[in-house]
Short mmCIF file of C-alpha atoms and ligand atoms in Angstrom, two decimals:
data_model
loop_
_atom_site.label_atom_id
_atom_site.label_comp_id
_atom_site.label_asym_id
_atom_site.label_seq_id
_atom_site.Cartn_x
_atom_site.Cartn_y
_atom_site.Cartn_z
CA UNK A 1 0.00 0.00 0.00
CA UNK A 2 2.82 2.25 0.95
CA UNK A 3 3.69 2.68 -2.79
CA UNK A 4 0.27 4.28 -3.51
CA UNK A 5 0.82 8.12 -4.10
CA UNK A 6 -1.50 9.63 -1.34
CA UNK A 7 -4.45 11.44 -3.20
CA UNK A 8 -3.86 15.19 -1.51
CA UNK A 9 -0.40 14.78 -2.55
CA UNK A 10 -1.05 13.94 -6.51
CA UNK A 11 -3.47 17.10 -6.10
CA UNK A 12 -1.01 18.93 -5.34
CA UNK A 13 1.38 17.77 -7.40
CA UNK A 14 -1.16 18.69 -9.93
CA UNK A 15 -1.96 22.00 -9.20
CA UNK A 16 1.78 22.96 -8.43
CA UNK A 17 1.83 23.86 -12.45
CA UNK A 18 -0.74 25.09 -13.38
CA UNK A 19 -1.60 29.07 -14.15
CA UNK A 20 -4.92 30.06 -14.70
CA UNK A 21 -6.79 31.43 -18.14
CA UNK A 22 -6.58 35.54 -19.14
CA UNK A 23 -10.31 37.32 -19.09
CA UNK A 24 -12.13 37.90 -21.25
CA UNK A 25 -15.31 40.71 -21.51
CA UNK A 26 -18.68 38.99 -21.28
CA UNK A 27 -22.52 40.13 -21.66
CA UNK A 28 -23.68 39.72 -17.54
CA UNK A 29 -26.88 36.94 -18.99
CA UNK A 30 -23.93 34.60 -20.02
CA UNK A 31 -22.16 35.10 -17.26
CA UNK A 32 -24.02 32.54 -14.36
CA UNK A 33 -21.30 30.30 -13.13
CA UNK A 34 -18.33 32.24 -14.52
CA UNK A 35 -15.04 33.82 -12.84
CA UNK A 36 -14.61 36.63 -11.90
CA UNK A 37 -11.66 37.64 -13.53
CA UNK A 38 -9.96 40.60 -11.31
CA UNK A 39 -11.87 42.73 -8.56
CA UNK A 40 -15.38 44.28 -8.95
CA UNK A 41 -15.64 47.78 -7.51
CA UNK A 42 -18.98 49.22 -7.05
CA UNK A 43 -18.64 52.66 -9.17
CA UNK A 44 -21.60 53.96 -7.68
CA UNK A 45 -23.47 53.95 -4.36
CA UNK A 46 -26.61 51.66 -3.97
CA UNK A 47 -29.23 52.89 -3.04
CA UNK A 48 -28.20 55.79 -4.63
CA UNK A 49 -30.26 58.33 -3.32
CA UNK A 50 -32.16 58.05 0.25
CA UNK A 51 -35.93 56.53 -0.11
CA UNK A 52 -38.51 55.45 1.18
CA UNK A 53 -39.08 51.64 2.35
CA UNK A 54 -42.63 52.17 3.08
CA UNK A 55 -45.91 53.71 1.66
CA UNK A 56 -47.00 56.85 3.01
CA UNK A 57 -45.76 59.79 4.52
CA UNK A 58 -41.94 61.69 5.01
CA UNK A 59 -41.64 64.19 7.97
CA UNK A 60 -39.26 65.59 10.40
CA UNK A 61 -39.23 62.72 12.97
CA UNK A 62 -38.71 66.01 15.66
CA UNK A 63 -41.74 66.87 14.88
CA UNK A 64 -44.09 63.41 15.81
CA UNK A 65 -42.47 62.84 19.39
CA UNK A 66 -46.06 64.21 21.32
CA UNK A 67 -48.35 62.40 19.20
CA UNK A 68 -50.25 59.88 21.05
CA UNK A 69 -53.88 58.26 21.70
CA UNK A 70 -54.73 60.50 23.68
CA UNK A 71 -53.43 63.56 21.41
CA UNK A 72 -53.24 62.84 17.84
CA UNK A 73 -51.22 65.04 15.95
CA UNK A 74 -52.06 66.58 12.38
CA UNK A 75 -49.58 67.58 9.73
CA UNK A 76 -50.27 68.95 6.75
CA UNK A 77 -49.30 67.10 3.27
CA UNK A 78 -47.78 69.41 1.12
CA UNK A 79 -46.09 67.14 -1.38
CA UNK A 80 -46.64 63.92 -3.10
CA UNK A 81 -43.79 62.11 -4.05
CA UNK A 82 -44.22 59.07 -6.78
CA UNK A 83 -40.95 56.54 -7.53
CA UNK A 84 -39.51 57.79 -10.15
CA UNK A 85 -39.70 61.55 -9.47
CA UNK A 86 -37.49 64.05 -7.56
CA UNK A 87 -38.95 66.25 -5.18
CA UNK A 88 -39.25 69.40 -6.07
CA UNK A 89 -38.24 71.32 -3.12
CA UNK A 90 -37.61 70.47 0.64
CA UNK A 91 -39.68 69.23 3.42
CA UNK A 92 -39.97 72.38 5.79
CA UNK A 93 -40.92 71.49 9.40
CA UNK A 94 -44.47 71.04 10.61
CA UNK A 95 -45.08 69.69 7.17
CA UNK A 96 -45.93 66.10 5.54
CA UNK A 97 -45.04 64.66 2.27
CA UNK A 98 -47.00 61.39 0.37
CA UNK A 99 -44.25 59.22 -0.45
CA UNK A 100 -44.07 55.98 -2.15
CA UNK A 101 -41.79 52.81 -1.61
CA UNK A 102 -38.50 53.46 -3.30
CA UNK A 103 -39.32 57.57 -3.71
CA UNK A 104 -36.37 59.93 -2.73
CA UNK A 105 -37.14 61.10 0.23
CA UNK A 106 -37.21 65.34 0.21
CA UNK A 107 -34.37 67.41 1.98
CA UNK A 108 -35.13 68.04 5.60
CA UNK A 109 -37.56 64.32 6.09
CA UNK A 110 -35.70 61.78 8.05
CA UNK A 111 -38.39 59.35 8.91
CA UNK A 112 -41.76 58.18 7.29
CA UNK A 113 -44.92 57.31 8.78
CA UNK A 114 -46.57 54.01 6.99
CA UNK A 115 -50.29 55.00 5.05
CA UNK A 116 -51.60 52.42 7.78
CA UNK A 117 -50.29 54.55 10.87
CA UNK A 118 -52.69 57.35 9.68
CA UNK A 119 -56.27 58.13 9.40
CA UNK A 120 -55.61 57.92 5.52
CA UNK A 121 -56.78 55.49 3.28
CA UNK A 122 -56.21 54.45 -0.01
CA UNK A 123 -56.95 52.67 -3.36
CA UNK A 124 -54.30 52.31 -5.96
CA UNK A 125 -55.60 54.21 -9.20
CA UNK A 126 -54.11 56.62 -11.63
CA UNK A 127 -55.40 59.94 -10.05
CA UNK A 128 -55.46 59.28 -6.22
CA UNK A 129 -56.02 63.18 -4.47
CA UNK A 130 -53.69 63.97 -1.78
CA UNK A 131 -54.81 64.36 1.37
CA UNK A 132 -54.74 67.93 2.86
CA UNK A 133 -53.41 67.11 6.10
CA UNK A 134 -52.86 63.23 7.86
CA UNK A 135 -53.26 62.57 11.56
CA UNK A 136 -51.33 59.96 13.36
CA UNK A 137 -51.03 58.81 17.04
CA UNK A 138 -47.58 57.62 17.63
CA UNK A 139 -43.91 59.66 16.97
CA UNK A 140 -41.51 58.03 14.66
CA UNK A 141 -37.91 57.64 15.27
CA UNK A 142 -35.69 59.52 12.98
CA UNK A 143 -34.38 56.74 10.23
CA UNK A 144 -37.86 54.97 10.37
CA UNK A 145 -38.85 53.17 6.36
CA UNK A 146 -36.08 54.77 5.31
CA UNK A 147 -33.19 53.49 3.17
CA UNK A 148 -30.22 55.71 3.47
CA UNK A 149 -28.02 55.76 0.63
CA UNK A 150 -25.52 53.08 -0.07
CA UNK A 151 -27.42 51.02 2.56
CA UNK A 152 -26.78 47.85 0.27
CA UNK A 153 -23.61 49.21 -1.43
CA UNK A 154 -20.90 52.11 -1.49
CA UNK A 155 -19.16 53.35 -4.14
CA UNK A 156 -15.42 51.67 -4.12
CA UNK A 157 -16.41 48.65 -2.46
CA UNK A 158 -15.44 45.11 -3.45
CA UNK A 159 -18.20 43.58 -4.32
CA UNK A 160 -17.18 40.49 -5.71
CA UNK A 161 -13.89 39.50 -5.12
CA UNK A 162 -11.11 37.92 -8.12
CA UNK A 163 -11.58 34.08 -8.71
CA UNK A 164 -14.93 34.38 -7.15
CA UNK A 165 -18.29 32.16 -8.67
CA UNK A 166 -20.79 34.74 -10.36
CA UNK A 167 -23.89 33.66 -8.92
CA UNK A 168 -27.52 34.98 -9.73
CA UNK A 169 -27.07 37.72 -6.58
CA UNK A 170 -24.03 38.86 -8.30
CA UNK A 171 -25.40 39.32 -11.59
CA UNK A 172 -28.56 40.91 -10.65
CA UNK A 173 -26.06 43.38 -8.65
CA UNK A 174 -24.00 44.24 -11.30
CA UNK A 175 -27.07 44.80 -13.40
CA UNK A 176 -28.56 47.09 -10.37
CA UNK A 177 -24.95 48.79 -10.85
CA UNK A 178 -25.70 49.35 -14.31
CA UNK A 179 -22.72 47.40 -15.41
CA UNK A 180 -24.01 45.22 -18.46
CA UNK A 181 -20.44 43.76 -18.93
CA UNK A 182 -17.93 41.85 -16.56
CA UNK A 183 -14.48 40.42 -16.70
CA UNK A 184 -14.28 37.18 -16.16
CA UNK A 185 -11.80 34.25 -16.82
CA UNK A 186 -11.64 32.27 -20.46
CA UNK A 187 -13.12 28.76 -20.17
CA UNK A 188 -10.84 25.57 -20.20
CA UNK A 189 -11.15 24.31 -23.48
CA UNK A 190 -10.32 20.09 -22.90
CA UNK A 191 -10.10 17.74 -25.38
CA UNK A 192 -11.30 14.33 -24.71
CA UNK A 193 -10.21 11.16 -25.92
CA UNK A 194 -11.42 7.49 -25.52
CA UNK A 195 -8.80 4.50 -26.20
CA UNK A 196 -9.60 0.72 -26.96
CA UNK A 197 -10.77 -2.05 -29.74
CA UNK A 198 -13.67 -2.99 -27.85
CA UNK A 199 -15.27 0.98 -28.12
CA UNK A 200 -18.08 1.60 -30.57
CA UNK A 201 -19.42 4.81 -31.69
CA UNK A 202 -23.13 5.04 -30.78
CA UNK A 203 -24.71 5.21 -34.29
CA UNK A 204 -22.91 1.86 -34.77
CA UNK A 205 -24.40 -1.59 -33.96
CA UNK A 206 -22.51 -3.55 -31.68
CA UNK A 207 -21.03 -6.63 -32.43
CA UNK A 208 -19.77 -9.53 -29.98
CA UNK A 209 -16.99 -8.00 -27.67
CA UNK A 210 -17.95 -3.99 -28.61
CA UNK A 211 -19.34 -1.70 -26.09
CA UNK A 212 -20.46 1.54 -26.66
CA UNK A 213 -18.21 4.26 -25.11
CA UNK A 214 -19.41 6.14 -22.80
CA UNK A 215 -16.54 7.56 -21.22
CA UNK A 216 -16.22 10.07 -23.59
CA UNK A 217 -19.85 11.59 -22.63
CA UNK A 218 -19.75 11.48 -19.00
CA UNK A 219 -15.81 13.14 -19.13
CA UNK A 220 -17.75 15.68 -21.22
CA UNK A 221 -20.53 16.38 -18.97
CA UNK A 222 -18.14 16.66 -16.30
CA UNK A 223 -16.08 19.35 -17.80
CA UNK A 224 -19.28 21.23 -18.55
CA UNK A 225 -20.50 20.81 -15.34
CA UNK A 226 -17.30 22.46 -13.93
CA UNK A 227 -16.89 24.76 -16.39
CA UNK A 228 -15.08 24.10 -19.37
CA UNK A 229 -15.62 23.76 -23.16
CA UNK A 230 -14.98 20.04 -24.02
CA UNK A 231 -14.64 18.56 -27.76
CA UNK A 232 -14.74 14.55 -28.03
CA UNK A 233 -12.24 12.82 -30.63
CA UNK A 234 -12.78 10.34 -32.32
CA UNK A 235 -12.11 6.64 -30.33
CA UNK A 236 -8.05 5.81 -30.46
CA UNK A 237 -7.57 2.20 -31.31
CA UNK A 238 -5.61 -0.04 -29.53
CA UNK A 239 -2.19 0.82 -31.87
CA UNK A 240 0.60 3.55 -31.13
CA UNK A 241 -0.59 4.82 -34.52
CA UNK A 242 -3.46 5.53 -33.64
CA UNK A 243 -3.14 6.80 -30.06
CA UNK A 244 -0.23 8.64 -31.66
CA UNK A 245 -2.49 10.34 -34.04
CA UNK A 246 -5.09 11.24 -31.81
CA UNK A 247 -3.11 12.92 -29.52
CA UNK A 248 -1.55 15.45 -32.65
CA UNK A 249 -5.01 15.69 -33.31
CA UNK A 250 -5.65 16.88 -29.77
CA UNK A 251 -2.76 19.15 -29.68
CA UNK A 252 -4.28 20.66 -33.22
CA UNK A 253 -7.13 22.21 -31.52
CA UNK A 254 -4.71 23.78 -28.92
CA UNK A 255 -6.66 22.67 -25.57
CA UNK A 256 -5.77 23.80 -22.25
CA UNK A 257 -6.50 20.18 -21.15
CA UNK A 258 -5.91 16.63 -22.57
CA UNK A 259 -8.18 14.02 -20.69
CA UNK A 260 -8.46 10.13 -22.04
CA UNK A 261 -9.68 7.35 -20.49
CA UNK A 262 -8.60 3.50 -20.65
CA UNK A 263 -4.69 1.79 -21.66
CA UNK A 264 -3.36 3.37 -18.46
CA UNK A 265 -3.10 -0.15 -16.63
CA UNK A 266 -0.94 -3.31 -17.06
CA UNK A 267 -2.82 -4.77 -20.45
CA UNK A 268 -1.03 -5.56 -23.54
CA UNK A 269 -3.04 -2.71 -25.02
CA UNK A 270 -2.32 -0.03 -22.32
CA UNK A 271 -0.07 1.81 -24.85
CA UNK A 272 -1.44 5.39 -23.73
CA UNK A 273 1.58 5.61 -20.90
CA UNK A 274 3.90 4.65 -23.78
CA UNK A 275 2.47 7.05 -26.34
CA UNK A 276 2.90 10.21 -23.82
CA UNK A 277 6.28 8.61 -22.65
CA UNK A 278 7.11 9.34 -26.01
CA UNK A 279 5.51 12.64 -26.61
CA UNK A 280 5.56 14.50 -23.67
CA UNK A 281 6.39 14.31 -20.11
CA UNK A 282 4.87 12.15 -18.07
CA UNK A 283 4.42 10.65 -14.83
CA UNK A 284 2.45 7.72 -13.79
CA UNK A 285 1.05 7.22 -10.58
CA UNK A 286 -0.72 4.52 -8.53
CA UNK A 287 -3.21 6.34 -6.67
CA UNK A 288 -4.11 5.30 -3.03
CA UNK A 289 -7.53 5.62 -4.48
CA UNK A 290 -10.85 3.24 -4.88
CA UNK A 291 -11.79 2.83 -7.60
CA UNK A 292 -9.29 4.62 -9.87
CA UNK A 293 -6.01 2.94 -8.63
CA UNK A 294 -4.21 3.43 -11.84
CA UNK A 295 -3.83 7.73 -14.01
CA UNK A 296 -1.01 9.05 -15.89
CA UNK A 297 -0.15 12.75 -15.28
CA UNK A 298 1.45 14.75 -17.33
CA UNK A 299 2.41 17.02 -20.14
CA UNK A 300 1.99 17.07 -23.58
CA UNK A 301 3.83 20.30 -25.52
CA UNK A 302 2.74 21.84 -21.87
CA UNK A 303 -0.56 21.13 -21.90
CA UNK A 304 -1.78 19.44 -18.89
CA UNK A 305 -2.65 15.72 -19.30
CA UNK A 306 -4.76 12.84 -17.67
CA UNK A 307 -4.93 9.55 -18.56
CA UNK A 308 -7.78 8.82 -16.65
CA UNK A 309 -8.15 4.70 -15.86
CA UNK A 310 -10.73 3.15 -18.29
CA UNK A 311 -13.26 1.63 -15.62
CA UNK A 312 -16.33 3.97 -16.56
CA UNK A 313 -16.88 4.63 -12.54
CA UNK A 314 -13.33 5.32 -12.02
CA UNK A 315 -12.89 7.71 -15.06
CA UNK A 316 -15.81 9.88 -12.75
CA UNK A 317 -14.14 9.14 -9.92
CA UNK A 318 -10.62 10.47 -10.51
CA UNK A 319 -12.61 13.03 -12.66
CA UNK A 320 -14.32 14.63 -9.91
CA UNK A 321 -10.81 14.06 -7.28
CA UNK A 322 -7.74 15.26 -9.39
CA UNK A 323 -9.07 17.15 -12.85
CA UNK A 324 -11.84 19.04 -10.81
CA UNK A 325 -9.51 21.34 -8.73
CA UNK A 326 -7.05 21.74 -12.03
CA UNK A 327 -9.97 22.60 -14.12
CA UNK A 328 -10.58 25.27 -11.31
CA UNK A 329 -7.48 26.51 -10.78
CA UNK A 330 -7.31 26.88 -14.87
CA UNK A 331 -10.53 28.28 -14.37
CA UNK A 332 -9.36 30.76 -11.89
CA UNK A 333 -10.81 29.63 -9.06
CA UNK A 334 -10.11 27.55 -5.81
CA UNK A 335 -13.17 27.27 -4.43
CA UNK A 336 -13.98 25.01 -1.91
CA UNK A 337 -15.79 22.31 -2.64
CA UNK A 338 -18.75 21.84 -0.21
CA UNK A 339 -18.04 18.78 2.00
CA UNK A 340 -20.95 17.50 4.23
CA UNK A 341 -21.16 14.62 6.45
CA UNK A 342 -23.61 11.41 6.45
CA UNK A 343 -23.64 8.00 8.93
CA UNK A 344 -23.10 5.10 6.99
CA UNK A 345 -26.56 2.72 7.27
CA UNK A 346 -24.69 -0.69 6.31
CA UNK A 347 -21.32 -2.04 6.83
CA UNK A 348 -19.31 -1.25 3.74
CA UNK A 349 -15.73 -2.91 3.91
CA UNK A 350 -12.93 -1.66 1.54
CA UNK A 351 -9.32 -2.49 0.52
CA UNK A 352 -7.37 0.08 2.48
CA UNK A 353 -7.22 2.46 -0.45
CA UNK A 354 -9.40 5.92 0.17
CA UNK A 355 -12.46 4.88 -1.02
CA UNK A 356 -15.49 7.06 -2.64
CA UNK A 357 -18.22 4.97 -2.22
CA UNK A 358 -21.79 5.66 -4.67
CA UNK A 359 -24.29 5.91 -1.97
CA UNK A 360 -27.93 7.27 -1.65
CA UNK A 361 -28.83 9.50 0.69
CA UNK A 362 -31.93 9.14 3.66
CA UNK A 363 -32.81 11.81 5.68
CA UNK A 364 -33.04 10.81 9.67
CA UNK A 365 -33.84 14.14 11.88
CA UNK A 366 -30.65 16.21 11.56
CA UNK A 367 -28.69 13.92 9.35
CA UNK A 368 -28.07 11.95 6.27
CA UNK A 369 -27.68 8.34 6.31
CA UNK A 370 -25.72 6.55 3.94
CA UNK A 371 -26.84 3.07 1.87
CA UNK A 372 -24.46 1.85 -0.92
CA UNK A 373 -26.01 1.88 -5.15
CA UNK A 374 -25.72 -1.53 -5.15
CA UNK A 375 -22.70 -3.28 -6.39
CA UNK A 376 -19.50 -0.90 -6.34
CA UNK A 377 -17.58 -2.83 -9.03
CA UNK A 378 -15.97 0.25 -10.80
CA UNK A 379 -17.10 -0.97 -14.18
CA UNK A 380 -20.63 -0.17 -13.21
CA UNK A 381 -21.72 2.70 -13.92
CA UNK A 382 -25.23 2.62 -13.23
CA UNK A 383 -23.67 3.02 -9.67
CA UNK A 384 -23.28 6.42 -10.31
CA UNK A 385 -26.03 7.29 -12.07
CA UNK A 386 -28.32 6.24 -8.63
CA UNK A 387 -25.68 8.25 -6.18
CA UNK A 388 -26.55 11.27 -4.30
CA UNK A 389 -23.33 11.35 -2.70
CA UNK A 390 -20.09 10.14 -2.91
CA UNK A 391 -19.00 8.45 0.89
CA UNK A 392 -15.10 8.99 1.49
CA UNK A 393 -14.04 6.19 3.41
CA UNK A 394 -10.17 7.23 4.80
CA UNK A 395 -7.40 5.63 4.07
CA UNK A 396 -6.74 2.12 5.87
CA UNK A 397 -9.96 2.16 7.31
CA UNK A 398 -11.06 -1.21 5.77
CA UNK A 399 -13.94 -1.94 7.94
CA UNK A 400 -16.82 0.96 8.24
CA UNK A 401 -19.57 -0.15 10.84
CA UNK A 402 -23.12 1.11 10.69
CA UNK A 403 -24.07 4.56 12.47
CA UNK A 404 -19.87 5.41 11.52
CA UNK A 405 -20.08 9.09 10.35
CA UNK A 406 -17.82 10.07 7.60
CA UNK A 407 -17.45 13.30 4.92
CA UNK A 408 -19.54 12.77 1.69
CA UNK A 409 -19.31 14.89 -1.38
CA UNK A 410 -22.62 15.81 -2.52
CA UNK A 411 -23.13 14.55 -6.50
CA UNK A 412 -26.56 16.27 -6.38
CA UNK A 413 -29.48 17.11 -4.05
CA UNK A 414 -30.77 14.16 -2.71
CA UNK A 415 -34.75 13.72 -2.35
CA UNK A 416 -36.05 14.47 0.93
N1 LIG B 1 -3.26 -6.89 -13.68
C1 LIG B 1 -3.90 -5.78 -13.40
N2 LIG B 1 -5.00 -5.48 -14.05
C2 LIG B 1 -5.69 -4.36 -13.77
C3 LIG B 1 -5.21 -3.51 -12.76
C4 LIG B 1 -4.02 -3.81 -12.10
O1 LIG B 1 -3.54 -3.09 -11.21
N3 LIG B 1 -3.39 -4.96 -12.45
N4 LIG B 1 -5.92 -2.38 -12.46
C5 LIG B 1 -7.33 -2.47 -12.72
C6 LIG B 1 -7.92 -1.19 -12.51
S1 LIG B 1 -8.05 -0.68 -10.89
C7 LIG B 1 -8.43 -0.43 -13.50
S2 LIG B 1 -9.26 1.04 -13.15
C8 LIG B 1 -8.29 -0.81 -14.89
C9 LIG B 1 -7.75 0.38 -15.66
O2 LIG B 1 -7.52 -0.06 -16.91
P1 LIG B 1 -7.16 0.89 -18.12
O3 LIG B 1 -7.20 2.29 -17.75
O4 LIG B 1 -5.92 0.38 -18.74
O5 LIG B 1 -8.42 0.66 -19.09
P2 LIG B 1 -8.83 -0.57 -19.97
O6 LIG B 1 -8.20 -1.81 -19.44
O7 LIG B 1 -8.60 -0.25 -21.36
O8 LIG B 1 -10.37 -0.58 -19.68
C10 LIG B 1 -10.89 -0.88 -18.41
C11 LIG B 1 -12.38 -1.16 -18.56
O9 LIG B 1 -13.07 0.02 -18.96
C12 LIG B 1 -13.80 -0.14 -20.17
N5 LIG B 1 -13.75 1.09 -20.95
C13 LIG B 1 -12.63 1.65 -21.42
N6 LIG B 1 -12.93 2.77 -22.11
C14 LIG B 1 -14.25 2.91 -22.08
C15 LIG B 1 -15.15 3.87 -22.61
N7 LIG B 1 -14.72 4.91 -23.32
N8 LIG B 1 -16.46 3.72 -22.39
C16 LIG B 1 -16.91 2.65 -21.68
N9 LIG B 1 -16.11 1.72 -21.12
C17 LIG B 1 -14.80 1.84 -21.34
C18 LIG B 1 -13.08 -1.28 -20.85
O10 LIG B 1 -13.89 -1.91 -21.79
C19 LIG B 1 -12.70 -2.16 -19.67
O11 LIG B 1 -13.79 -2.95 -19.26
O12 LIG B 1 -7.44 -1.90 -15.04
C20 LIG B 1 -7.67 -2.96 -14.11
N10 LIG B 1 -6.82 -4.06 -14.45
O1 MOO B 2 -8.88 1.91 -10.20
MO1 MOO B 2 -9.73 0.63 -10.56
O2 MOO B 2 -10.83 1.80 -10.81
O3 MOO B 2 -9.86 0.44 -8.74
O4 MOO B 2 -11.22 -0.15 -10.84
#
């Protein structure tokens, strides 16, 4: 076991060279999920004017401090002040102004009364007369409904930070900012490339001994799903010629990323390793990882390169461990990947290796419990399609007892 690289380790030894993507200038309704590519600085205050957070009237909050049951005090309205408008002069004392929610309030008003605190009442409609005066029985603290300006934002503030996920808050701020643009980082573009004899395209019919490949889709997804621009190749057959020419064919679409799956083990026909041995640097590592014991690293003409293991659950698996974070960090990110925790519901033994086990998730009061997708054999992949959650059993722990809690990486949102 002690030859296995540790998995933290190969991440790191991953990540160690690689340098994220330039920006690039974006529309902000394509930009859900990008990067921010540098700083955002809020060139404006928001609100950016004082208003009102309520529906009725601005006065001087000095003047409402004696109203009470007992002695209801009258003001007179002497302005009406829709959204959209600027008052057009200031609120002198003893005085009331109609406001309405989001209306600037007038020089002088520091606090507003809400319609329902007074003896006013009204219907929406086009022409609604103001009142001549309001009565009300209780004083109102100066700041009361309103929103002072830059209460959400002020100009020169960060507002989303470099390397940061734009999220649909952060667009509809940048929007509210007028900003209609935004830097963020270019996409990883990846190549992807499936290897064997046995690999059929889908429009053809399988014969004895052919399998589709499905690799190829599921790497793609993945790379979508974290953010980069895949393009599938056309299947390598088991021959250094052909390996040989899909990888220049790779390389002629000048990727950021070279991902294939399969000949990475001890076969007769695991001539990937020799292939990049030949055209780039590589190293290949045994992984202290279940399933996906077996990856080349590397690079090819400085492109980073994985030669993911060809078991269709441990191309996902090593997918979602050791390309994620470089796809990130390409990306220009490092965010952290949400890690929860769940109590395993059956015994689940393992070889020693740190294991991801497929499980389902159950919900029981204030946490998840953990059953296995049936069998975990890495070359089935309906095991992933059923998981919620991937279960990281640690290394050497070969033995995990029911009601044992350990971290799970959330695959999707599991069904209450
Ligand atoms: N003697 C040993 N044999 C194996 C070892 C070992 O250490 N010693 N490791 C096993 C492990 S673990 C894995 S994982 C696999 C990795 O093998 P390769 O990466 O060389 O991949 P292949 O042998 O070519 O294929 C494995 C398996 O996956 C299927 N496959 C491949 N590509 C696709 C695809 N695009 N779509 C769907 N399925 C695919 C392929 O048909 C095989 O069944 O090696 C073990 N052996
Ligand atoms: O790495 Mo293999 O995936 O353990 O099946």
């Amino acid at each position: 076991m002690s030859t296995l690289l540790n998995v933290d380790r190969a991440i790191e030894l991953i990540l160690e060279g690689l340098n994220s993507k330039g920006p690039e200038e974006i529309s902000i309704m394509e930009a859900l999920n990008r990067i921010a590519a540098s700083n955002i600085i809020a060139p404006m205050s928001l609100p950016p004017f004082a208003n009102s957070a309520l529906d009725g009237f601005a006065v001087h909050a000095s003047d409402t401090q004696t109203a009470s049951e007992d002695s209801p005090m009258t003001l007179p309205v002497s302005l009406d002040i829709t959204a959209g408008t600027h008052p057009e002069r200031p609120l002198e004392m003893g005085e009331a102004a109609r406001i309405m929610t989001g209306a600037p309030l007038p020089e002088g008003a520091d606090a507003i009364i809400a319609v329902e605190a007074t003896n006013v009442d009204w219907e929406a409609d086009d022409e609604v007369p103001l009142p001549e005066s309001i009565q009300f029985t209780k004083p109102v603290k100066a700041g009361h409904g309103v929103r002072a300006i830059g209460e959400s934002v002020k100009a020169g503030q960060v507002i989303i930070e470099k390397g940061s996920v734009l999220r649909s808050a952060s667009i509809g701020m940048l929007a509210g900012l007028g900003l209609s643009e935004v830097s963020v980082t270019q996409q990883p573009r990846v190549a992807i490339i499936s290897s064997g004899n046995e690999l059929v395209p889908l429009h053809e019919t399988l014969t004895p001994g052919k399998i589709h490949d499905s690799n190829s889709y599921s790497l793609a997804m993945l790379v979508k799903q974290y953010g980069g621009i895949p393009t599938r190749l056309p299947i390598a057959r088991d021959s250094l010629d052909s390996i040989r020419q899909t990888f220049h064919s790779a390389l002629d679409n000048f990727p950021d990323m070279i991902i294939s799956s399969a000949g990475v083990s001890v076969g007769t026909a695991d001539l990937v390793r020799t292939v990049l041995t030949e055209l780039g640097e590589v190293d290949f590592w045994r992984i202290n990882l279940r399933p996906g014991k077996p990856l080349a690293y590397g690079k090819l003409r400085g492109i980073p390169f994985f030669g993911l293991p060809g078991n269709p659950v441990s191309a996902m698996v090593t997918f979602e461990v050791l390309v994620r974070p470089a796809l990130l960090k390409l990306a220009g990110t490092q965010e952290v990947e949400l890690h929860t925790t769940a109590v395993a519901g059956e015994r689940i033994t393992t070889d020693g290796r740190r294991s991801y086990e497929r499980v389902t998730l159950k919900r029981d009061g204030n946490h998840w419990v953990a059953y296995l997708t049936g069998t975990q054999s890495s070359g089935a992949l309906m095991s992933m399609v059923l998981a919620d959650a991937l279960m990281i059993v640690p290394e050497d722990m070969t033995v995990v007892e029911p009601g044992t809690i350990l971290p799970i990486k959330l695959l999707r949102q599991p069904k209450i």
